[in-house]
Short mmCIF file of C-alpha atoms in Angstrom, two decimals:
data_model
loop_
_atom_site.label_atom_id
_atom_site.label_comp_id
_atom_site.label_asym_id
_atom_site.label_seq_id
_atom_site.Cartn_x
_atom_site.Cartn_y
_atom_site.Cartn_z
CA MET B 29 169.72 188.30 -1.01
CA SER B 30 169.22 184.73 0.91
CA LEU B 31 166.61 184.26 3.86
CA LEU B 32 169.55 183.96 6.46
CA GLU B 33 171.16 187.31 5.04
CA LYS B 34 167.43 189.36 5.12
CA PHE B 35 167.32 187.55 8.95
CA LEU B 36 170.34 188.91 9.63
CA GLU B 37 169.75 192.45 8.51
CA ALA B 38 166.55 192.56 10.22
CA LEU B 39 168.14 191.59 13.53
CA GLU B 40 170.70 194.78 12.80
CA ARG B 41 167.81 196.95 12.41
CA ASN B 42 166.20 195.67 15.80
CA SER B 43 169.60 196.11 17.10
CA VAL B 44 169.60 192.49 18.34
CA LYS B 45 172.73 190.73 18.91
CA TYR B 46 173.43 187.72 17.08
CA ILE B 47 175.93 185.38 16.44
CA VAL B 48 175.90 182.81 13.24
CA THR B 49 177.62 179.45 13.77
CA SER B 50 177.93 175.86 12.63
CA ASP B 51 177.82 174.63 16.17
CA PRO B 52 175.03 176.90 17.74
CA GLU B 53 174.69 174.54 21.14
CA GLY B 54 178.12 175.00 21.84
CA GLU B 55 178.11 178.38 21.42
CA ALA B 56 175.07 179.34 23.18
CA LYS B 57 176.24 177.00 26.59
CA ARG B 58 178.94 179.99 26.95
CA TYR B 59 175.98 182.13 27.77
CA GLY B 60 173.92 179.91 30.21
CA ARG B 61 171.97 176.67 30.84
CA PHE B 62 169.47 175.29 28.37
CA PHE B 63 165.90 175.59 29.25
CA GLU B 64 164.66 172.16 30.50
CA GLY B 65 160.94 172.61 31.45
CA GLY B 66 159.11 174.03 34.66
CA VAL B 67 158.99 177.71 35.55
CA ARG B 68 162.47 178.86 36.84
CA GLU B 69 164.05 182.18 37.98
CA GLU B 70 167.27 181.52 36.21
CA ARG B 71 169.94 184.28 35.63
CA SER B 72 169.95 183.13 31.86
CA ILE B 73 168.11 180.92 29.81
CA ILE B 74 168.92 178.81 26.48
CA SER B 75 165.98 177.77 24.61
CA TYR B 76 165.26 177.06 20.55
CA ALA B 77 162.83 178.82 18.35
CA GLU B 78 160.16 177.00 16.55
CA SER B 79 160.54 179.67 13.80
CA ALA B 80 161.94 183.10 12.51
CA ALA B 81 160.78 185.77 10.12
CA ALA B 82 163.44 187.07 7.85
CA ASP B 83 161.91 190.08 6.96
CA THR B 84 160.87 191.53 10.63
CA GLY B 85 163.20 189.03 12.96
CA ILE B 86 160.48 188.36 15.11
CA ILE B 87 161.33 184.72 16.74
CA PHE B 88 158.52 182.75 17.56
CA PHE B 89 158.61 179.98 20.61
CA SER B 90 156.36 177.92 22.35
CA GLY B 91 155.33 176.40 25.78
CA GLU B 92 153.78 178.34 28.66
CA ASP B 93 156.38 177.42 31.20
CA LEU B 94 159.11 179.03 28.66
CA ARG B 95 157.28 181.89 28.51
CA ALA B 96 157.51 182.44 32.01
CA SER B 97 160.67 181.49 32.29
CA SER B 98 161.98 183.20 29.37
CA ALA B 99 161.08 186.36 31.22
CA LEU B 100 162.19 186.03 34.29
CA ALA B 101 165.74 185.75 33.23
CA GLU B 102 168.03 188.10 32.78
CA VAL B 103 169.65 186.95 29.83
CA HIS B 104 167.59 185.34 27.32
CA VAL B 105 169.61 183.40 24.55
CA ALA B 106 167.36 182.07 21.17
CA ILE B 107 168.55 179.28 19.06
CA VAL B 108 167.60 179.99 15.48
CA LYS B 109 168.13 176.93 13.19
CA LYS B 110 168.46 178.17 9.80
CA ASP B 111 166.21 176.31 8.64
CA SER B 112 163.40 177.48 10.66
CA ILE B 113 163.54 181.00 9.27
CA THR B 114 160.83 181.72 6.83
CA PRO B 115 160.33 184.46 4.60
CA ASP B 116 157.48 186.70 6.19
CA THR B 117 156.12 186.64 9.77
CA LEU B 118 152.90 185.03 8.99
CA SER B 119 154.72 181.98 7.47
CA ALA B 120 156.80 181.81 10.66
CA PHE B 121 153.83 182.06 12.69
CA ARG B 122 152.29 179.13 10.67
CA LEU B 123 155.46 177.35 11.43
CA ALA B 124 155.52 178.03 14.86
CA ILE B 125 152.13 176.70 15.18
CA GLU B 126 152.58 173.48 12.89
CA LYS B 127 155.90 172.67 15.20
CA SER B 128 154.00 173.39 18.84
CA GLY B 129 152.46 170.56 19.41
CA GLY B 130 149.30 172.65 20.56
CA ARG B 131 151.24 174.51 22.88
CA ASP B 132 151.09 178.28 22.86
CA VAL B 133 152.99 180.28 20.50
CA PHE B 134 154.71 183.42 21.62
CA SER B 135 157.71 185.63 20.10
CA THR B 136 160.35 187.86 21.30
CA SER B 137 162.05 190.36 19.13
CA ASN B 138 164.58 192.11 21.91
CA ALA B 139 165.40 192.44 25.14
CA SER B 140 162.59 193.79 27.70
CA ASN B 141 161.99 197.55 27.68
CA SER B 142 160.48 200.89 28.18
CA ALA B 143 160.55 204.23 27.19
CA ASP B 144 157.74 205.54 29.91
CA ILE B 145 160.28 207.96 31.71
CA GLU B 146 160.75 211.13 29.87
CA GLY B 147 160.50 208.68 26.26
CA LYS B 148 164.04 207.86 27.71
CA ARG B 149 164.52 204.07 26.56
CA VAL B 150 165.89 201.66 29.29
CA TRP B 151 166.54 198.16 29.04
CA GLY B 152 165.74 195.14 31.20
CA MET B 153 162.25 196.61 32.44
CA HIS B 154 160.46 193.45 33.39
CA GLY B 155 162.50 191.00 31.57
CA PRO B 156 165.96 190.27 30.24
CA LYS B 157 168.19 193.15 29.83
CA GLU B 158 170.03 191.04 27.22
CA PHE B 159 168.71 189.27 24.27
CA LEU B 160 171.02 187.36 22.11
CA VAL B 161 170.16 185.20 19.14
CA VAL B 162 172.60 182.20 18.02
CA VAL B 163 172.00 181.31 14.38
CA GLY B 164 172.56 177.52 13.66
CA THR B 165 173.96 177.12 10.03
CA MET W 97 135.68 220.91 32.80
CA LYS W 98 137.49 221.55 35.66
CA GLU W 99 140.23 219.33 35.03
CA LEU W 100 140.66 220.50 31.38
CA TYR W 101 141.58 224.17 32.65
CA GLU W 102 143.79 222.62 35.39
CA THR W 103 145.79 220.67 32.69
CA LEU W 104 145.95 223.84 30.48
CA LYS W 105 148.53 225.20 32.89
CA ARG W 106 150.72 222.22 33.17
CA ARG W 107 153.78 222.92 30.67
CA GLY W 108 154.70 219.33 31.21
CA VAL W 109 151.65 218.02 29.42
CA ARG W 110 152.43 219.82 26.18
CA GLU W 111 155.99 219.12 26.31
CA GLY W 112 155.50 215.46 27.23
CA ILE W 113 153.07 214.79 23.95
CA LYS W 114 155.23 216.96 21.77
CA ARG W 115 158.18 214.88 22.66
CA SER W 116 156.50 211.40 22.37
CA TRP W 117 155.07 212.50 19.04
CA ARG W 118 158.85 213.83 17.77
CA ASN W 119 160.25 210.44 18.92
CA LEU W 120 157.19 208.25 17.28
CA TYR W 121 156.08 210.27 14.32
CA PRO W 122 159.14 209.43 11.78
CA GLN W 123 158.77 205.74 13.48
CA VAL W 124 155.27 205.26 11.87
CA ASP W 125 156.82 206.44 8.60
CA GLU W 126 159.94 204.32 8.76
CA ASN W 127 157.70 201.14 9.64
CA LEU W 128 155.51 201.59 6.82
CA ARG W 129 158.50 202.28 4.49
CA ASN W 130 160.55 198.84 5.26
CA TYR W 131 157.69 196.84 6.18
CA PRO W 132 155.20 197.63 2.70
CA PHE W 133 152.95 194.51 3.53
CA LEU W 134 151.95 196.50 6.45
CA LYS W 135 149.49 198.65 4.22
CA ASP W 136 148.08 195.20 2.61
CA TYR W 137 147.16 194.39 6.52
CA VAL W 138 145.33 197.43 6.58
CA GLU W 139 143.29 197.38 3.87
CA GLU W 140 142.07 193.41 4.73
CA LEU W 141 141.54 194.33 8.09
CA LYS W 142 138.98 196.96 7.39
CA SER W 143 137.00 194.84 5.43
CA VAL W 144 137.09 192.03 7.91
CA LYS W 145 136.02 194.27 10.99
CA GLU W 146 133.30 195.84 8.64
CA GLU W 147 131.70 192.58 8.30
CA ILE W 148 132.22 191.68 12.11
CA LEU W 149 130.67 194.88 13.04
CA LYS W 150 127.46 194.24 10.60
CA ASN W 151 126.75 191.15 12.31
CA LEU W 152 128.64 191.38 15.97
CA ASP W 153 125.59 189.32 18.03
CA TYR W 154 126.47 186.54 15.80
CA TRP W 155 130.07 186.54 16.37
CA ILE W 156 129.75 187.54 20.29
CA ASP W 157 127.82 184.12 20.48
CA LYS W 158 130.12 182.43 18.28
CA ALA W 159 133.11 183.78 20.43
CA VAL W 160 131.39 182.52 23.91
CA GLY W 161 130.55 179.45 22.74
CA ASN W 162 133.97 178.38 21.11
CA ALA W 163 135.67 179.60 24.28
CA GLU W 164 133.13 177.46 26.58
CA ARG W 165 134.59 174.35 24.60
CA THR W 166 138.22 175.35 25.68
CA GLY W 167 137.46 174.84 29.39
CA ALA W 168 137.78 178.72 30.18
CA ASN W 169 135.16 180.13 32.64
CA VAL W 170 133.21 182.54 30.20
CA HIS W 171 131.38 185.65 31.12
CA LEU W 172 129.37 188.32 29.34
CA ALA W 173 129.12 191.40 31.17
CA ARG W 174 126.76 193.22 29.30
CA ASN W 175 127.57 196.74 31.36
CA SER W 176 130.19 197.73 33.30
CA GLU W 177 128.46 197.03 36.63
CA ASP W 178 128.15 193.49 35.42
CA ALA W 179 131.70 193.49 34.66
CA ARG W 180 132.96 194.82 38.34
CA LYS W 181 130.38 192.41 39.93
CA ILE W 182 132.09 189.41 37.81
CA VAL W 183 135.75 190.05 38.72
CA ARG W 184 134.82 190.81 42.35
CA GLU W 185 132.89 187.41 42.85
CA ILE W 186 136.06 185.53 40.92
CA VAL W 187 138.59 187.44 43.07
CA GLY W 188 136.89 187.91 46.65
CA SER W 189 138.93 189.99 49.00
CA GLY W 190 142.34 189.20 50.54
CA LYS W 191 144.25 188.59 47.54
CA LEU W 192 147.43 189.75 45.71
CA VAL W 193 146.55 190.71 41.94
CA VAL W 194 148.81 191.98 39.28
CA LYS W 195 147.31 193.60 36.18
CA ALA W 196 148.81 194.72 32.98
CA LYS W 197 147.88 198.01 30.69
CA SER W 198 144.43 197.61 29.85
CA MET W 199 141.87 200.31 28.90
CA VAL W 200 139.24 198.43 29.22
CA SER W 201 139.74 197.70 32.57
CA GLU W 202 140.09 201.48 32.90
CA GLU W 203 136.69 202.09 31.40
CA LEU W 204 135.55 199.31 33.97
CA HIS W 205 137.36 201.10 37.03
CA VAL W 206 138.29 197.04 37.99
CA ARG W 207 141.61 198.22 39.64
CA GLU W 208 139.64 200.57 42.08
CA CYS W 209 136.77 197.79 42.56
CA LEU W 210 139.21 195.23 43.75
CA GLU W 211 141.36 197.57 45.99
CA GLY W 212 137.59 198.49 47.18
CA ALA W 213 136.76 194.64 47.97
CA GLY W 214 140.02 194.77 49.85
CA ASN W 215 142.65 193.42 47.50
CA GLU W 216 146.22 194.48 46.77
CA VAL W 217 146.40 195.25 43.31
CA TRP W 218 149.35 196.68 41.17
CA GLU W 219 149.67 198.22 37.74
CA THR W 220 152.75 196.55 36.09
CA ASP W 221 153.44 198.51 33.21
CA LEU W 222 156.08 201.35 34.26
CA GLY W 223 153.87 204.25 33.02
CA GLU W 224 150.63 202.82 34.36
CA PHE W 225 152.29 201.91 37.98
CA ILE W 226 153.12 205.63 38.15
CA MET W 227 150.00 206.75 37.40
CA GLN W 228 148.58 204.47 40.00
CA LEU W 229 150.81 205.80 42.40
CA LYS W 230 149.67 209.30 41.89
CA GLY W 231 146.37 208.77 41.76
CA GLU W 232 145.82 209.87 38.00
CA LYS W 233 144.51 208.60 35.30
CA PRO W 234 146.76 207.74 32.28
CA MET W 235 147.80 210.90 29.95
CA HIS W 236 148.11 208.57 26.75
CA MET W 237 146.65 205.31 25.88
CA VAL W 238 150.02 203.63 25.55
CA ILE W 239 152.29 206.08 27.15
CA PRO W 240 150.67 206.68 30.46
CA ALA W 241 152.92 209.10 32.05
CA LEU W 242 154.38 210.85 29.34
CA HIS W 243 153.77 214.28 30.93
CA LEU W 244 155.87 213.55 33.99
CA SER W 245 159.51 214.52 34.55
CA VAL W 246 161.94 212.24 35.80
CA SER W 247 162.30 214.34 38.97
CA GLU W 248 158.25 214.11 39.24
CA VAL W 249 158.60 210.36 38.82
CA SER W 250 161.24 209.84 41.56
CA GLU W 251 158.94 211.74 43.82
CA VAL W 252 155.70 209.63 43.02
CA LEU W 253 157.85 206.17 43.18
CA SER W 254 159.53 207.30 46.52
CA LYS W 255 155.65 206.28 47.92
CA VAL W 256 156.82 203.03 47.53
CA GLY W 257 160.62 203.28 48.77
CA ILE W 258 161.77 202.90 45.20
CA LYS W 259 165.00 205.57 44.53
CA GLY W 260 166.47 206.68 41.78
CA LYS W 261 167.87 209.90 39.89
CA ASP W 262 167.34 208.95 36.53
CA ALA W 263 164.90 206.58 34.18
CA GLU W 264 167.59 203.55 34.35
CA GLU W 265 168.02 203.26 38.40
CA LEU W 266 164.06 204.32 38.50
CA ALA W 267 163.23 201.42 36.15
CA ARG W 268 165.25 198.92 38.05
CA GLY W 269 163.48 199.76 41.19
CA VAL W 270 160.22 199.11 39.75
CA ARG W 271 161.70 195.57 38.29
CA GLU W 272 162.68 194.37 41.85
CA PHE W 273 159.51 195.54 43.24
CA MET W 274 157.40 194.22 41.01
CA ARG W 275 159.22 190.90 40.67
CA ARG W 276 157.67 189.34 44.04
CA LYS W 277 154.43 190.87 43.44
CA PHE W 278 154.47 188.77 39.96
CA LEU W 279 155.91 185.81 41.79
CA GLU W 280 153.53 185.78 44.49
CA ALA W 281 150.44 186.82 42.44
CA ASP W 282 147.08 185.27 43.24
CA TYR W 283 145.53 186.50 39.99
CA GLY W 284 146.96 188.22 37.20
CA ILE W 285 144.10 190.34 35.09
CA SER W 286 144.90 191.76 31.68
CA GLY W 287 143.14 193.11 28.71
CA CYS W 288 143.06 191.89 25.10
CA ASN W 289 144.62 193.56 21.98
CA ALA W 290 142.99 191.05 19.57
CA PHE W 291 140.73 188.15 19.95
CA SER W 292 140.74 184.88 17.31
CA VAL W 293 137.23 183.31 17.84
CA SER W 294 138.29 180.11 16.10
CA THR W 295 140.77 179.09 18.34
CA SER W 296 140.27 181.58 21.40
CA ARG W 297 143.51 182.97 21.57
CA ILE W 298 144.31 185.98 23.41
CA PHE W 299 147.05 188.12 21.23
CA LEU W 300 148.62 190.98 23.31
CA ILE W 301 151.55 192.64 22.28
CA GLU W 302 154.38 194.73 24.81
CA ASN W 303 157.50 196.01 25.26
CA GLU W 304 158.19 195.47 28.70
CA GLY W 305 157.69 191.67 29.66
CA ASN W 306 154.88 192.58 32.42
CA VAL W 307 152.31 191.36 30.15
CA ARG W 308 154.29 188.15 29.78
CA LEU W 309 154.68 187.69 33.20
CA VAL W 310 150.97 188.87 34.48
CA THR W 311 149.36 186.37 31.91
CA SER W 312 151.58 183.02 32.53
CA LEU W 313 152.66 183.41 36.48
CA PRO W 314 149.63 183.86 38.78
CA LYS W 315 147.58 180.89 39.90
CA GLU W 316 144.26 182.48 38.05
CA TYR W 317 144.09 184.62 35.17
CA ILE W 318 141.28 186.96 34.11
CA ALA W 319 141.14 188.33 30.59
CA LEU W 320 138.95 190.95 29.93
CA ILE W 321 137.97 191.38 26.16
CA GLY W 322 136.03 194.42 24.51
CA ILE W 323 133.87 192.44 22.14
CA GLU W 324 135.30 195.15 19.04
CA LYS W 325 138.25 192.78 19.66
CA LEU W 326 136.80 189.90 18.17
CA LEU W 327 138.31 188.65 14.70
CA PRO W 328 137.56 185.53 12.88
CA ASP W 329 141.25 183.79 13.27
CA ASP W 330 144.76 183.82 14.37
CA GLU W 331 146.30 185.30 11.32
CA THR W 332 143.61 188.16 11.09
CA ALA W 333 144.41 188.55 15.02
CA LEU W 334 148.18 188.67 14.47
CA LYS W 335 147.92 191.19 11.58
CA GLN W 336 145.65 193.55 13.74
CA VAL W 337 148.25 193.54 16.85
CA LEU W 338 151.31 193.84 14.36
CA LEU W 339 149.27 196.92 12.69
CA GLN W 340 148.89 198.25 16.18
CA ALA W 341 152.73 198.32 16.92
CA ALA W 342 153.46 199.66 13.72
CA TYR W 343 150.95 202.76 13.65
CA PHE W 344 152.02 203.64 17.28
CA GLY W 345 155.63 203.81 16.49
CA THR W 346 157.57 200.66 17.86
CA PHE W 347 158.00 197.94 15.44
CA PRO W 348 158.31 194.82 15.79
CA PRO W 349 156.76 194.84 19.17
CA THR W 350 158.91 193.19 21.72
CA TYR W 351 156.91 190.59 22.75
CA LEU W 352 153.73 189.01 21.40
CA ASN W 353 151.95 186.51 23.52
CA THR W 354 149.29 184.36 22.28
CA ILE W 355 147.03 182.72 25.60
CA ARG W 356 144.64 180.06 25.49
CA PRO W 357 143.03 178.48 29.09
CA LYS W 358 145.54 175.55 30.13
CA GLU W 359 145.17 172.62 32.49
CA GLY W 360 145.96 173.26 36.18
CA ARG W 361 145.43 177.04 35.66
CA ARG W 362 141.72 178.79 36.17
CA THR W 363 141.07 181.31 33.24
CA HIS W 364 138.23 183.76 33.04
CA PHE W 365 137.43 185.26 29.68
CA ILE W 366 135.06 188.20 30.36
CA PHE W 367 133.61 189.40 27.14
CA VAL W 368 132.62 192.96 27.71
CA ASP W 369 129.79 194.93 25.64
CA ASN W 370 128.85 197.69 27.71
CA GLY W 371 127.53 200.07 25.21
CA ARG W 372 129.24 198.38 22.03
CA THR W 373 126.33 196.54 20.27
CA SER W 374 124.19 199.28 20.94
CA ALA W 375 126.77 201.97 19.63
CA ASP W 376 124.86 202.17 16.55
CA TYR W 377 125.58 205.54 14.49
CA LEU W 378 128.74 204.93 16.28
CA ARG W 379 129.64 201.91 15.70
CA GLU W 380 132.33 202.53 13.08
CA GLN W 381 134.88 203.74 15.81
CA LEU W 382 134.91 200.33 16.87
CA LYS W 383 136.84 199.49 13.87
CA CYS W 384 139.70 201.49 16.09
CA ILE W 385 143.44 199.06 16.69
CA ARG W 386 144.15 201.51 19.39
CA CYS W 387 147.47 202.91 18.31
CA GLY W 388 146.71 206.35 19.84
CA ARG W 389 148.04 208.11 16.77
CA CYS W 390 144.98 210.28 16.42
CA GLN W 391 145.56 211.18 20.04
CA LEU W 392 149.16 212.83 19.52
CA GLU W 393 148.16 214.56 16.33
CA CYS W 394 144.90 216.30 17.57
CA PRO W 395 145.73 220.02 18.27
CA VAL W 396 143.32 219.79 21.23
CA TYR W 397 144.85 216.91 22.66
CA ARG W 398 148.38 218.41 22.34
CA LEU W 399 147.27 221.15 24.82
CA THR W 400 144.91 219.16 27.21
CA GLY W 401 146.42 215.55 27.13
CA SER W 402 143.57 213.29 27.73
CA ALA W 403 141.93 215.82 30.25
CA TRP W 404 139.72 216.30 27.08
CA GLY W 405 137.90 213.12 25.47
CA GLY W 406 136.05 211.70 28.28
CA ASP W 407 136.91 210.28 31.56
CA VAL W 408 138.71 207.37 30.19
CA TYR W 409 140.47 207.11 26.66
CA GLY W 410 140.98 210.67 25.95
CA GLY W 411 141.39 212.58 22.72
CA PRO W 412 139.37 212.00 19.67
CA MET W 413 138.62 208.49 19.76
CA GLY W 414 138.17 208.70 23.57
CA ILE W 415 135.37 211.32 22.69
CA VAL W 416 133.78 208.74 20.51
CA PHE W 417 134.22 206.04 22.87
CA SER W 418 133.26 207.86 25.95
CA GLU W 419 129.85 208.22 24.14
CA ILE W 420 129.57 204.88 23.55
CA THR W 421 130.61 203.51 27.03
CA GLY W 422 129.14 205.93 29.22
CA GLY W 423 128.41 209.40 27.60
CA ILE W 424 130.66 212.45 27.03
CA GLY W 425 129.70 215.73 28.55
CA GLU W 426 129.88 219.61 27.10
CA GLU W 427 134.02 218.93 26.06
CA VAL W 428 132.50 217.34 22.74
CA TYR W 429 131.83 220.84 21.43
CA LEU W 430 135.77 221.86 21.81
CA CYS W 431 136.83 219.68 18.94
CA LEU W 432 138.33 221.97 16.00
CA ASN W 433 136.82 219.65 13.41
CA CYS W 434 140.24 219.94 11.96
CA GLY W 435 139.93 216.53 10.49
CA LYS W 436 143.47 215.33 11.44
CA CYS W 437 142.23 212.80 13.32
CA LYS W 438 140.73 210.99 10.14
CA GLU W 439 144.03 211.69 7.83
CA VAL W 440 146.38 209.29 10.32
CA CYS W 441 144.02 206.84 11.33
CA PRO W 442 144.84 203.83 9.58
CA MET W 443 141.58 202.37 9.58
CA ASN W 444 140.18 205.92 8.32
CA ILE W 445 137.77 205.91 10.77
CA ASP W 446 135.48 209.47 10.24
CA ILE W 447 136.10 210.33 13.82
CA PRO W 448 134.98 214.66 12.94
CA SER W 449 131.81 212.99 11.42
CA LEU W 450 131.15 210.83 14.16
CA ILE W 451 131.80 213.73 16.75
CA ALA W 452 129.39 216.05 14.58
CA LYS W 453 126.97 213.49 15.10
CA ILE W 454 127.11 213.73 18.87
CA ARG W 455 126.97 217.48 18.89
CA LYS W 456 123.85 217.23 16.59
CA ARG W 457 122.10 214.57 18.94
CA LYS W 458 123.34 216.59 22.18
CA LEU W 459 121.89 219.57 20.90
CA ALA W 460 118.77 218.29 19.37
CA LYS W 461 117.66 216.66 22.88
CA ARG W 462 118.72 220.44 24.68
CA VAL W 463 116.21 222.19 22.09
CA GLY W 464 113.85 219.26 22.73
CA GLY W 465 114.01 218.42 18.75
#
């Protein structure tokens, strides 16, 4: 199984929606605006991932403003390039640190959720209600 | 002990714990099946933590020194009074403070201290927010309001005007209420799931997104770091937080945040000792990764929730942690010594033997031995 197939399998296990396309930017644009820096409260935000782990589906990003802005949005669209998929979480973390240029690294693997009331999972607790992964081949 | 007897009458506590156990127990098994590397992480982490605990003073000095070089305002709180004084002096009064759920902050009573100093303080984790409004301590480390029904939660949230008939509507109300607080807050306060000594990175995992907002939006940030959270480097810290999530039952964690001091924002790191370096014969407990498994599996906790296990943490690990951080009372004798907590603990902490040692010492003191 290729890393891409393994990654898609992990996304399915995590119940994360994804699209595989050769034009990730064009596809992502249909869902919102690209993150351009600064902390903003947008309905939908598109950002590039630094790396992604094929085994767990954990996706790493970098930058403090993106960390805040992506949590303020209702929809977060993540573009994951095929060549940034690594076999496991540790190697994905290492790659993210390497690409981050000293910025803080963080990860997202799903939409914001909570099961604090009677164990019932609700989505969009404080962060995005939807997390969409656009995988660029 | 009075609280304990009162809790025994509350059916919701038993039902909530049972429901959480049913939801989470199969998840832990599934996580270990799907991700076999987690077991290797456990073995590695055990030996790393054992080494650190042998020489905790060295690691504290190193953590403080490295953190100071990053530009953070670094403090070392020897006890809970120290910690409260430091936080009070940083925040002052008349401020808006948002908090992420943090057991060390519960241990230090930071929220109560800041409220007493005239600040508006909000717990932002859904369960913890419910318990704040209810005026009670969390019933579980990770699922603070597991014992409350939707109608009870609805009644509690109505105190701040949040209305709803089900979990979804209530959560939406809390999201709207809290969003303004996040955006307007002067201070954000969080705990720390793991601290990388070499890079001074704080690692925090969560599912709600509140930790992400608490630690990124406010003008100033305060991190409370229990010194048992010190780990040599980023990768060990990452392994610890992944294990914490997996053994609790939610994997992968929705969000992982790593935080270092940032230019343009004042950051305070408060390293908290509060009995940990003098834990002596109870030091093994400091290997705990706070997954909460020993709690949900314990037959006594199943009846009492965290009404048993000390003032803060609750359950088997709570008994030992309470003795370390402030002292445990007569409830230490209610442990059945069944050994289940040791069996389910990923770090294999021999909690029954630690509890037996506490008992022995207490009795020896009583009879003048």
